[in-house]
Short mmCIF file of C-alpha atoms and ligand atoms in Angstrom, two decimals:
data_model
loop_
_atom_site.label_atom_id
_atom_site.label_comp_id
_atom_site.label_asym_id
_atom_site.label_seq_id
_atom_site.Cartn_x
_atom_site.Cartn_y
_atom_site.Cartn_z
CA UNK A 1 139.80 89.83 92.14
CA UNK A 2 142.63 86.92 92.38
CA UNK A 3 141.81 86.89 96.21
CA UNK A 4 138.28 86.19 95.09
CA UNK A 5 139.00 84.14 92.95
CA UNK A 6 141.00 81.70 94.94
CA UNK A 7 137.74 82.64 97.36
CA UNK A 8 135.77 80.58 95.10
CA UNK A 9 138.19 78.39 94.05
CA UNK A 10 138.22 77.20 97.99
CA UNK A 11 134.83 77.16 98.53
CA UNK A 12 133.46 75.77 95.81
CA UNK A 13 132.03 72.21 97.86
CA UNK A 14 130.91 74.56 100.43
CA UNK A 15 128.67 76.88 98.03
CA UNK A 16 127.10 73.41 96.33
CA UNK A 17 126.37 71.96 99.48
CA UNK A 18 124.71 75.29 101.16
CA UNK A 19 122.69 75.81 97.73
CA UNK A 20 120.97 72.33 98.10
CA UNK A 21 120.29 72.20 101.88
CA UNK A 22 118.12 76.25 100.35
CA UNK A 23 116.61 73.52 97.74
CA UNK A 24 115.05 70.67 100.32
CA UNK A 25 113.35 73.10 101.34
CA UNK A 26 110.04 73.15 99.22
CA UNK A 27 109.35 77.04 99.23
CA UNK A 28 106.65 76.46 96.65
CA UNK A 29 104.25 79.90 96.94
CA UNK A 30 101.15 78.76 94.86
CA UNK A 31 99.87 75.91 98.06
CA UNK A 32 99.50 77.16 100.93
CA UNK A 33 100.08 73.84 102.48
CA UNK A 34 104.05 74.95 101.34
CA UNK A 35 103.46 77.90 104.55
CA UNK A 36 105.63 77.05 106.79
CA UNK A 37 107.96 75.57 104.48
CA UNK A 38 108.63 78.88 102.90
CA UNK A 39 108.17 80.71 105.97
CA UNK A 40 111.60 78.42 106.49
CA UNK A 41 113.34 79.15 103.87
CA UNK A 42 112.73 83.15 104.50
CA UNK A 43 115.11 82.14 107.95
CA UNK A 44 117.69 80.17 105.67
CA UNK A 45 117.63 83.30 103.39
CA UNK A 46 118.29 85.70 106.60
CA UNK A 47 120.49 83.51 107.95
CA UNK A 48 122.75 83.39 105.10
CA UNK A 49 122.74 87.10 104.57
CA UNK A 50 123.50 87.71 107.78
CA UNK A 51 126.60 85.29 108.07
CA UNK A 52 127.56 86.97 104.57
CA UNK A 53 128.28 90.47 106.50
CA UNK A 54 124.90 91.56 105.91
CA UNK A 55 122.83 93.75 108.97
CA UNK A 56 119.98 94.50 109.60
CA UNK A 57 119.40 91.59 108.09
CA UNK A 58 114.97 91.41 108.89
CA UNK A 59 112.16 89.35 107.67
CA UNK A 60 109.66 90.99 106.62
CA UNK A 61 106.13 90.63 107.05
CA UNK A 62 103.10 90.71 103.79
CA UNK A 63 99.81 90.01 103.91
CA UNK A 64 101.60 87.03 101.54
CA UNK A 65 105.24 85.53 102.04
CA UNK A 66 107.33 87.12 104.02
CA UNK A 67 110.34 89.71 102.15
CA UNK A 68 113.99 89.09 103.51
CA UNK A 69 115.59 92.56 103.59
CA UNK A 70 119.53 93.21 104.54
CA UNK A 71 121.97 95.99 103.48
CA UNK A 72 125.81 96.21 103.82
CA UNK A 73 125.39 100.37 103.73
CA UNK A 74 129.92 101.00 103.29
CA UNK A 75 130.33 104.80 102.66
CA UNK A 76 127.33 107.28 101.78
CA UNK A 77 129.36 108.64 98.31
CA UNK A 78 129.40 105.14 96.88
CA UNK A 79 126.57 103.72 94.56
CA UNK A 80 124.02 101.22 95.87
CA UNK A 81 123.11 98.52 94.18
CA UNK A 82 119.57 96.46 95.24
CA UNK A 83 119.67 92.97 94.70
CA UNK A 84 116.61 91.12 94.07
CA UNK A 85 115.62 87.94 93.11
CA UNK A 86 112.80 85.80 95.09
CA UNK A 87 113.31 82.26 97.63
CA UNK A 88 109.96 81.20 96.09
CA UNK A 89 109.19 78.20 93.88
CA UNK A 90 107.26 76.45 91.35
CA UNK A 91 104.95 73.46 92.46
CA UNK A 92 106.66 70.18 91.41
CA UNK A 93 104.28 68.15 89.90
CA UNK A 94 104.25 66.31 87.83
CA UNK A 95 106.13 64.07 90.80
CA UNK A 96 106.27 61.35 88.15
CA UNK A 97 107.69 63.17 85.52
CA UNK A 98 110.47 63.59 87.72
CA UNK A 99 113.86 61.65 87.40
CA UNK A 100 114.73 62.37 90.67
CA UNK A 101 112.85 64.31 93.72
CA UNK A 102 111.85 67.75 92.80
CA UNK A 103 113.63 67.95 96.76
CA UNK A 104 116.29 65.97 96.96
CA UNK A 105 119.01 67.62 95.45
CA UNK A 106 121.18 65.31 92.82
CA UNK A 107 124.43 66.27 90.82
CA UNK A 108 124.03 65.09 87.07
CA UNK A 109 125.97 65.54 83.63
CA UNK A 110 124.10 66.25 80.63
CA UNK A 111 124.76 67.11 77.57
CA UNK A 112 124.97 71.36 77.98
CA UNK A 113 126.35 70.67 81.45
CA UNK A 114 129.08 68.01 81.38
CA UNK A 115 130.64 69.72 84.44
CA UNK A 116 127.47 68.48 86.48
CA UNK A 117 124.28 70.42 86.94
CA UNK A 118 121.77 70.27 90.06
CA UNK A 119 118.63 68.91 89.77
CA UNK A 120 116.01 69.86 91.72
CA UNK A 121 112.95 72.11 92.25
CA UNK A 122 114.31 76.00 92.03
CA UNK A 123 118.04 75.34 91.20
CA UNK A 124 117.47 77.78 88.88
CA UNK A 125 114.31 79.75 89.47
CA UNK A 126 115.49 81.29 91.73
CA UNK A 127 117.51 79.51 94.28
CA UNK A 128 120.61 78.79 92.30
CA UNK A 129 120.50 82.29 90.99
CA UNK A 130 119.75 84.21 93.91
CA UNK A 131 122.51 82.45 95.44
CA UNK A 132 125.07 83.52 93.50
CA UNK A 133 124.78 86.94 95.30
CA UNK A 134 125.07 86.55 98.34
CA UNK A 135 128.12 83.73 97.95
CA UNK A 136 129.63 86.35 95.32
CA UNK A 137 129.01 89.58 98.23
CA UNK A 138 130.28 86.58 100.76
CA UNK A 139 133.68 86.68 98.98
CA UNK A 140 133.77 90.10 98.64
CA UNK A 141 133.03 91.05 102.29
CA UNK A 142 135.57 88.65 103.42
CA UNK A 143 138.38 90.52 101.27
CA UNK A 144 137.79 94.18 102.15
CA UNK A 145 137.02 93.88 98.65
CA UNK A 146 133.53 95.92 98.33
CA UNK A 147 133.37 98.46 96.07
CA UNK A 148 129.63 99.03 96.27
CA UNK A 149 126.72 99.32 99.31
CA UNK A 150 124.59 96.95 98.80
CA UNK A 151 120.93 96.28 100.10
CA UNK A 152 118.89 92.97 99.78
CA UNK A 153 115.54 92.47 98.85
CA UNK A 154 114.65 88.31 98.13
CA UNK A 155 111.08 87.68 98.33
CA UNK A 156 108.66 84.91 98.38
CA UNK A 157 105.78 85.89 96.01
CA UNK A 158 107.82 85.95 92.54
CA UNK A 159 106.20 83.32 91.02
CA UNK A 160 102.70 84.19 92.83
CA UNK A 161 102.64 88.07 91.14
CA UNK A 162 103.94 89.65 92.98
CA UNK A 163 101.34 91.28 94.94
CA UNK A 164 102.84 92.17 97.68
CA UNK A 165 106.29 93.30 96.96
CA UNK A 166 104.82 96.57 94.91
CA UNK A 167 103.44 97.53 98.78
CA UNK A 168 106.68 97.07 100.29
CA UNK A 169 108.34 98.65 97.61
CA UNK A 170 106.15 101.58 97.66
CA UNK A 171 105.70 101.37 101.07
CA UNK A 172 109.66 101.59 101.56
CA UNK A 173 110.79 104.02 98.81
CA UNK A 174 113.79 105.61 101.30
CA UNK A 175 115.34 102.66 102.46
CA UNK A 176 115.05 100.71 99.22
CA UNK A 177 117.12 103.75 97.22
CA UNK A 178 119.34 102.41 95.75
CA UNK A 179 121.33 103.50 91.58
CA UNK A 180 120.90 100.48 90.36
CA UNK A 181 119.04 97.25 90.48
CA UNK A 182 120.87 94.32 89.96
CA UNK A 183 118.84 90.33 89.32
CA UNK A 184 120.49 87.47 88.34
CA UNK A 185 117.19 85.06 86.89
CA UNK A 186 117.06 84.85 83.66
CA UNK A 187 118.91 83.27 80.77
CA UNK A 188 121.64 83.34 78.69
CA UNK A 189 122.44 81.79 75.35
CA UNK A 190 125.05 79.56 76.39
CA UNK A 191 127.88 78.49 78.17
CA UNK A 192 130.02 79.70 75.59
CA UNK A 193 127.40 82.29 74.62
CA UNK A 194 127.36 85.04 76.59
CA UNK A 195 124.58 87.22 77.08
CA UNK A 196 122.86 89.88 78.84
CA UNK A 197 119.46 90.14 79.56
CA UNK A 198 117.18 93.84 77.92
CA UNK A 199 113.86 93.12 78.12
CA UNK A 200 111.26 91.00 79.52
CA UNK A 201 107.83 90.68 78.25
CA UNK A 202 104.91 91.13 79.80
CA UNK A 203 101.69 89.47 80.99
CA UNK A 204 97.98 89.39 80.80
CA UNK A 205 96.32 86.44 82.58
CA UNK A 206 93.01 85.79 82.57
CA UNK A 207 90.82 82.45 83.57
CA UNK A 208 87.60 82.07 81.79
CA UNK A 209 84.18 79.90 82.60
CA UNK A 210 81.89 78.68 79.90
CA UNK A 211 78.80 77.76 81.87
CA UNK A 212 75.94 75.17 79.76
CA UNK A 213 73.11 73.83 80.62
CA UNK A 214 72.72 74.03 84.50
CA UNK A 215 74.22 70.09 84.96
CA UNK A 216 75.45 67.83 83.78
CA UNK A 217 73.49 65.69 81.55
CA UNK A 218 74.13 62.62 79.82
CA UNK A 219 75.73 62.38 76.17
CA UNK A 220 73.57 60.42 74.55
CA UNK A 221 69.84 61.15 75.98
CA UNK A 222 70.70 65.31 75.81
CA UNK A 223 73.87 65.20 73.25
CA UNK A 224 73.25 66.80 69.86
CA UNK A 225 70.53 69.16 71.38
CA UNK A 226 72.16 70.88 74.53
CA UNK A 227 75.58 72.88 73.39
CA UNK A 228 78.83 71.46 74.73
CA UNK A 229 81.00 73.81 77.06
CA UNK A 230 83.45 71.99 76.26
CA UNK A 231 83.10 71.75 72.86
CA UNK A 232 82.24 75.80 72.67
CA UNK A 233 85.22 76.91 74.92
CA UNK A 234 87.79 74.74 72.72
CA UNK A 235 86.17 76.71 69.39
CA UNK A 236 86.38 79.84 71.25
CA UNK A 237 89.88 79.84 71.77
CA UNK A 238 90.86 78.28 68.31
CA UNK A 239 89.33 81.42 67.70
CA UNK A 240 91.71 83.00 69.04
CA UNK A 241 94.02 82.97 67.02
CA UNK A 242 93.76 83.21 62.55
CA UNK A 243 95.78 80.54 59.76
CA UNK A 244 98.68 82.69 60.67
CA UNK A 245 98.80 82.80 64.37
CA UNK A 246 98.23 86.73 64.63
CA UNK A 247 95.87 87.16 67.63
CA UNK A 248 92.28 88.13 66.98
CA UNK A 249 91.09 89.48 69.32
CA UNK A 250 90.51 93.68 67.68
CA UNK A 251 92.24 96.03 68.99
CA UNK A 252 94.78 93.39 70.31
CA UNK A 253 97.99 95.59 68.57
CA UNK A 254 97.50 98.86 68.48
CA UNK A 255 100.14 99.38 70.91
CA UNK A 256 102.28 97.07 69.81
CA UNK A 257 106.52 98.46 69.43
CA UNK A 258 107.10 98.35 66.18
CA UNK A 259 110.91 97.24 65.97
CA UNK A 260 113.02 98.88 64.05
CA UNK A 261 114.73 96.65 60.33
CA UNK A 262 117.68 97.25 61.45
CA UNK A 263 117.41 95.73 65.56
CA UNK A 264 115.73 93.16 63.94
CA UNK A 265 118.52 92.30 61.78
CA UNK A 266 120.96 92.42 64.59
CA UNK A 267 118.85 90.32 67.16
CA UNK A 268 118.48 87.99 64.69
CA UNK A 269 122.38 87.15 64.74
CA UNK A 270 121.86 85.95 67.46
CA UNK A 271 123.00 81.59 66.98
CA UNK A 272 120.56 80.26 67.10
CA UNK A 273 119.87 76.42 66.31
CA UNK A 274 116.92 75.43 64.70
CA UNK A 275 117.75 72.21 64.31
CA UNK A 276 119.10 71.68 67.76
CA UNK A 277 115.86 73.86 69.57
CA UNK A 278 113.24 71.37 67.54
CA UNK A 279 115.45 68.32 68.75
CA UNK A 280 115.51 69.42 72.54
CA UNK A 281 111.93 69.55 72.10
CA UNK A 282 111.30 66.63 69.80
CA UNK A 283 108.83 69.03 67.59
CA UNK A 284 108.21 67.71 64.14
CA UNK A 285 108.18 71.45 62.99
CA UNK A 286 108.62 74.78 64.57
CA UNK A 287 105.42 77.20 64.10
CA UNK A 288 104.57 80.72 65.66
CA UNK A 289 103.62 84.27 63.90
CA UNK A 290 103.54 84.05 60.01
CA UNK A 291 107.23 87.27 59.24
CA UNK A 292 108.74 86.10 62.67
CA UNK A 293 111.80 84.43 63.22
CA UNK A 294 111.61 82.39 66.32
CA UNK A 295 113.96 84.62 68.54
CA UNK A 296 111.46 87.46 66.98
CA UNK A 297 108.68 85.49 68.12
CA UNK A 298 109.93 84.50 71.29
CA UNK A 299 110.63 88.77 72.35
CA UNK A 300 109.61 91.20 69.88
CA UNK A 301 106.08 90.05 69.01
CA UNK A 302 103.07 89.70 72.01
CA UNK A 303 101.32 85.93 72.47
CA UNK A 304 97.99 83.85 73.48
CA UNK A 305 98.34 80.38 75.06
CA UNK A 306 96.27 78.01 77.05
CA UNK A 307 98.36 77.18 80.13
CA UNK A 308 95.16 74.54 81.37
CA UNK A 309 91.77 73.66 79.82
CA UNK A 310 89.87 71.34 81.63
CA UNK A 311 86.21 70.43 82.28
CA UNK A 312 83.81 67.35 82.42
CA UNK A 313 85.09 63.98 82.67
CA UNK A 314 89.21 63.30 83.62
CA UNK A 315 88.71 60.10 85.41
CA UNK A 316 90.07 56.53 84.62
CA UNK A 317 88.49 54.93 81.64
CA UNK A 318 85.40 56.00 80.16
CA UNK A 319 82.22 57.89 81.00
CA UNK A 320 79.50 59.57 79.17
CA UNK A 321 78.95 62.63 80.14
CA UNK A 322 77.97 66.50 78.16
CA UNK A 323 79.43 68.52 81.12
CA UNK A 324 77.74 72.14 82.35
CA UNK A 325 81.30 73.92 82.54
CA UNK A 326 84.35 74.17 80.91
CA UNK A 327 87.64 76.23 82.25
CA UNK A 328 90.84 77.21 80.56
CA UNK A 329 93.54 79.42 81.96
CA UNK A 330 94.97 81.56 79.08
CA UNK A 331 98.16 83.81 79.24
CA UNK A 332 98.41 86.86 76.85
CA UNK A 333 102.70 88.28 77.13
CA UNK A 334 103.52 91.45 76.72
CA UNK A 335 105.55 94.04 75.14
CA UNK A 336 106.18 97.60 74.92
CA UNK A 337 103.48 99.24 75.18
CA UNK A 338 100.83 96.93 75.55
CA UNK A 339 99.56 96.82 79.11
CA UNK A 340 98.59 94.61 81.42
CA UNK A 341 94.86 96.20 81.79
CA UNK A 342 94.11 97.49 78.86
CA UNK A 343 94.72 93.62 77.23
CA UNK A 344 92.99 92.11 80.44
CA UNK A 345 90.15 94.78 79.42
CA UNK A 346 89.93 93.48 75.52
CA UNK A 347 90.14 90.37 75.75
CA UNK A 348 87.57 90.50 78.20
CA UNK A 349 85.20 91.85 75.74
CA UNK A 350 86.07 89.71 72.79
CA UNK A 351 85.54 86.80 74.82
CA UNK A 352 81.70 87.49 75.76
CA UNK A 353 81.68 88.77 72.03
CA UNK A 354 81.97 85.53 70.61
CA UNK A 355 80.44 83.51 72.93
CA UNK A 356 76.90 81.83 70.92
CA UNK A 357 74.17 82.36 73.16
CA UNK A 358 73.93 78.78 74.45
CA UNK A 359 76.33 79.14 76.90
CA UNK A 360 77.24 82.05 79.60
CA UNK A 361 81.13 83.24 79.79
CA UNK A 362 82.30 84.25 82.73
CA UNK A 363 86.46 86.24 82.40
CA UNK A 364 88.53 86.57 86.01
CA UNK A 365 91.89 88.43 85.46
CA UNK A 366 94.99 86.90 87.21
CA UNK A 367 97.63 88.98 87.90
CA UNK A 368 99.49 90.74 85.26
CA UNK A 369 103.05 92.41 84.97
CA UNK A 370 104.06 95.13 82.30
CA UNK A 371 106.62 94.44 79.62
CA UNK A 372 110.26 95.57 80.06
CA UNK A 373 113.57 97.01 77.95
CA UNK A 374 116.45 98.53 79.65
CA UNK A 375 119.07 100.82 77.16
CA UNK A 376 122.75 98.98 75.83
CA UNK A 377 124.10 102.04 76.10
CA UNK A 378 123.85 103.20 80.03
CA UNK A 379 126.56 102.41 82.66
CA UNK A 380 124.72 99.74 84.59
CA UNK A 381 124.78 97.45 81.26
CA UNK A 382 128.19 98.14 80.50
CA UNK A 383 129.58 97.66 83.61
CA UNK A 384 127.32 94.00 83.42
CA UNK A 385 128.81 93.95 80.03
CA UNK A 386 132.28 94.58 80.68
CA UNK A 387 131.86 91.82 83.77
CA UNK A 388 131.01 89.02 80.91
CA UNK A 389 134.30 89.78 79.42
CA UNK A 390 136.31 89.29 82.15
CA UNK A 391 135.34 85.96 83.13
CA UNK A 392 134.40 84.71 79.29
CA UNK A 393 136.32 86.63 77.72
CA UNK A 394 133.67 87.34 75.32
CA UNK A 395 131.46 90.39 75.24
CA UNK A 396 128.05 89.56 75.97
CA UNK A 397 125.09 89.70 73.65
CA UNK A 398 122.17 91.36 74.44
CA UNK A 399 119.34 89.81 74.33
CA UNK A 400 114.92 90.33 74.67
CA UNK A 401 113.35 88.01 76.89
CA UNK A 402 110.76 86.33 76.72
CA UNK A 403 109.86 85.73 80.17
CA UNK A 404 108.59 87.73 82.79
CA UNK A 405 109.33 89.48 85.88
CA UNK A 406 105.82 91.60 86.00
CA UNK A 407 108.05 93.84 89.41
CA UNK A 408 111.08 95.06 87.37
CA UNK A 409 108.56 97.81 85.73
CA UNK A 410 107.96 98.95 89.44
CA UNK A 411 111.23 99.25 89.95
CA UNK A 412 111.68 101.84 87.74
CA UNK A 413 108.17 103.57 88.44
CA UNK A 414 108.36 103.46 91.66
CA UNK A 415 112.45 103.90 92.67
CA UNK A 416 113.20 105.74 89.48
CA UNK A 417 116.37 102.53 89.23
CA UNK A 418 117.22 100.96 86.22
CA UNK A 419 117.50 96.98 86.40
CA UNK A 420 120.12 94.82 85.15
CA UNK A 421 119.45 91.48 83.98
CA UNK A 422 122.35 89.31 84.66
CA UNK A 423 121.35 85.70 84.59
CA UNK A 424 122.89 82.70 84.42
CA UNK A 425 120.36 79.84 83.55
CA UNK A 426 120.14 78.38 80.28
CA UNK A 427 116.76 77.83 78.58
CA UNK A 428 117.18 73.90 78.82
CA UNK A 429 117.25 74.24 82.24
CA UNK A 430 113.83 73.08 82.24
CA UNK A 431 112.94 75.60 84.99
CA UNK A 432 108.84 75.32 85.96
CA UNK A 433 109.16 71.63 85.12
CA UNK A 434 110.14 68.54 85.27
CA UNK A 435 113.49 67.72 85.67
CA UNK A 436 114.64 71.36 87.44
CA UNK A 437 118.38 71.69 86.78
CA UNK A 438 121.64 74.80 87.30
CA UNK A 439 124.20 74.20 86.35
CA UNK A 440 127.56 74.01 88.61
CA UNK A 441 130.13 75.65 85.89
CA UNK A 442 126.90 78.29 85.74
CA UNK A 443 126.71 78.07 89.67
CA UNK A 444 129.92 79.37 90.03
CA UNK A 445 129.93 81.86 87.29
CA UNK A 446 127.85 83.86 87.65
CA UNK A 447 129.54 83.75 91.59
CA UNK A 448 133.03 85.13 89.37
CA UNK A 449 131.13 87.51 87.63
CA UNK A 450 128.70 89.27 89.83
CA UNK A 451 132.37 90.49 92.02
CA UNK A 452 132.65 92.70 88.49
CA UNK A 453 130.05 94.21 87.71
CA UNK A 454 130.84 95.71 91.51
CA UNK A 455 133.78 96.42 90.29
CA UNK A 456 133.33 98.37 86.96
CA UNK A 457 129.70 99.56 88.49
CA UNK A 458 131.27 102.04 91.14
CA UNK A 459 134.76 102.47 88.52
CA UNK A 460 132.67 103.65 86.11
CA UNK A 461 130.24 105.58 87.95
CA UNK A 462 132.77 107.19 89.94
CA UNK A 463 134.39 108.90 86.65
CA UNK A 464 131.01 110.18 86.15
N1 BES B 1 112.34 84.16 86.76
C1 BES B 1 111.27 83.97 85.54
C2 BES B 1 111.47 85.02 84.95
C3 BES B 1 111.70 84.67 83.28
C4 BES B 1 112.33 82.67 83.12
C5 BES B 1 112.84 85.05 82.21
C6 BES B 1 113.50 83.12 82.19
C7 BES B 1 113.58 85.68 81.23
C8 BES B 1 114.08 84.17 81.43
C9 BES B 1 110.11 84.20 86.57
O1 BES B 1 110.29 83.68 87.78
C10 BES B 1 108.34 83.38 86.59
O2 BES B 1 109.06 82.48 85.69
N2 BES B 1 108.04 85.08 85.87
C11 BES B 1 106.54 83.72 85.40
C12 BES B 1 106.03 85.37 86.03
C13 BES B 1 105.34 85.17 87.22
C14 BES B 1 104.00 86.13 86.87
C15 BES B 1 104.67 83.56 87.28
C16 BES B 1 107.03 83.70 84.02
O3 BES B 1 107.35 84.19 83.49
O4 BES B 1 105.51 83.22 83.86
MN1 MN B 2 112.57 82.98 89.14
MN1 MN B 3 110.00 81.08 87.95
#
């Protein structure tokens, strides 16, 4: 592995320059205005895979944005690693809150990243983390040091729900067959506290529309006598949680896995600095479901959050109006064994039921995804743990994450492969937010650690 370290050391500058080039392309999957840019990003990724030594590189069209596929199959007797990542990014807005252009990458030092961090949309989620795999692979190929077969599947629609990827994997089960799926698209606890993600929450996402009068009204002439849909929607949303921040939808918790006291004690041993957490977010006090710690609230417990709410007049100054309609986008994070279809249906029924007769409501489901939990006694987890030990000098802590990667549940269901989540970002890296960044330490550490995973995984598979 020495030659790989030397290779990384000698190529750090280039690896960073290439990542900068990648994040300069605004591959915003949600906005049709960026379709060309998304396509260009797919081409960039495809080219880099070829340059790194991939064969059969293909840009696979879908009904939406393309999927980039490439492979290097060296020996049928060796295990096969399927690397998944995404090259699409979240929209950059609100633009005015960025200290530098979201697509003008710049390296700056921060408190948590004294070696510097690359600021740009997608630097961490997931271009930076995905690209670590391309560079780690390049190193292994260059040095004839690839211990596994590798398949890359890099998609362009993760941030919009991966709807077409489901079809792609169903239609390509043969081509995608693998022993394990390897993903870097999550976070670790801290740069000196490595961790491996052992769970992701599921997701149910709905949009609601509340209609009052058939047109906007003068809020003086009509106000007081006609239901205001914004007022009504606010009350309905407020009623979705009780004073203990428990969700009030009947049946919502029915399938929630009860985590044992022992496991809860274990998970709360993970370092969590409440002071620092509050200070970082500039919040007076944390809040959440009674009876659970912050770590539990963001991992083993389901949630309900309004992601956006609008209606009425939101322009400059004051306009007196009693709006006809109000809207909200609501996400529910799910845990085992909740399912998005059932939760969406329960939400819909309840929301329609609590609506007063003065308004009409419409509930429209968006994408969803199943939760996942991965075992720690598996070969893939153990190989990953050894890899972190080799490069961080510390045993990583298993930690369930609050985020979602909806396709992971399908990897297991459709392809029958287990996933290992080797995330190298930090929660404070501002993914989806202004000033997203990725530590250079994290980027290089990822490139250094990944080949160890391949090595240990191959060894452990071989020795049964
Ligand atoms: N990479 C994130 C998920 C993530 C981030 C998991 C940090 C764990 C820690 C992914 O790109 C993402 O943002 N997923 C979305 C869901 C998707 C359907 C839009 C999410 O979690 O909101
Ligand atoms: Mn991601
Ligand atoms: Mn994301």
